[in-house]
Steps between C-alpha positions, in 0.01 A plus 500: 500500500377813325166338398431383856551854633274634232231239577527575872462873433191441284343276768579756769339780297193288436470417869532866596247606242254247641549653847454851374851608599612625158298817492174579333187595691516489876267279698257683728630535854316381807274741687668726756473374853302683762708746699498284814683232301755702313836385613851441366550256786326173579250640749281803560732804492304697756497222754871436435597867552279527806651186655853629444411841641336343806805288572760759401624538859604135507808348324399275211610135469308410182319717245349319199264720294416217253392263778360777715701413809664732752680357798675720753795432719450476874464847654513598862344826620769689694245563774444122539836343424409154632225460237530481119256455212509383138234563243407316180262652248361315206309672218266237360334667202542758226174669613479747785272300730481448874582133471801562275743566781606266786724598788675256739690634798749308712608615849780388724606593848844453656514253790825396661699649213304313228220612266177303561183511289216686663135564423395786276184692582214365291423842350855589392486337155152633430602854596807485273283370211257789554779755502645354174154497335425859599837618372443314174157659455653842572775440241242400242286805582805731485586357162162622370345155465179395661 
């Protein structure tokens, strides 16, 4: 039993040495990413923060920073209580680019005591995307990165 543990330990040390995990010189690290890509989450940090800020007035149903998905709960404006909206934002890239954010808005109106799907103005999603992009650019600029 003692010999098999010793043999296992020797093989483990040899395997670790082959992987470079037992010390010695360090391998060179990869080049640092461009500022627009620096993120501890799965998507562009500026777009993520801007999307959260833009939708901060709505209750959140799902927030997944690794997948880049934000989904709000339904929200009714107190001035228009028979109408409610829900917004989904998807961050598609680690780069701060115009095509890296997608917004989908759902709208419902109350008819006969039930919520029924209704059309959303064609420009609504585009306007929200533009607001998020501008906030993301402002955040990057304010952070001192061009």
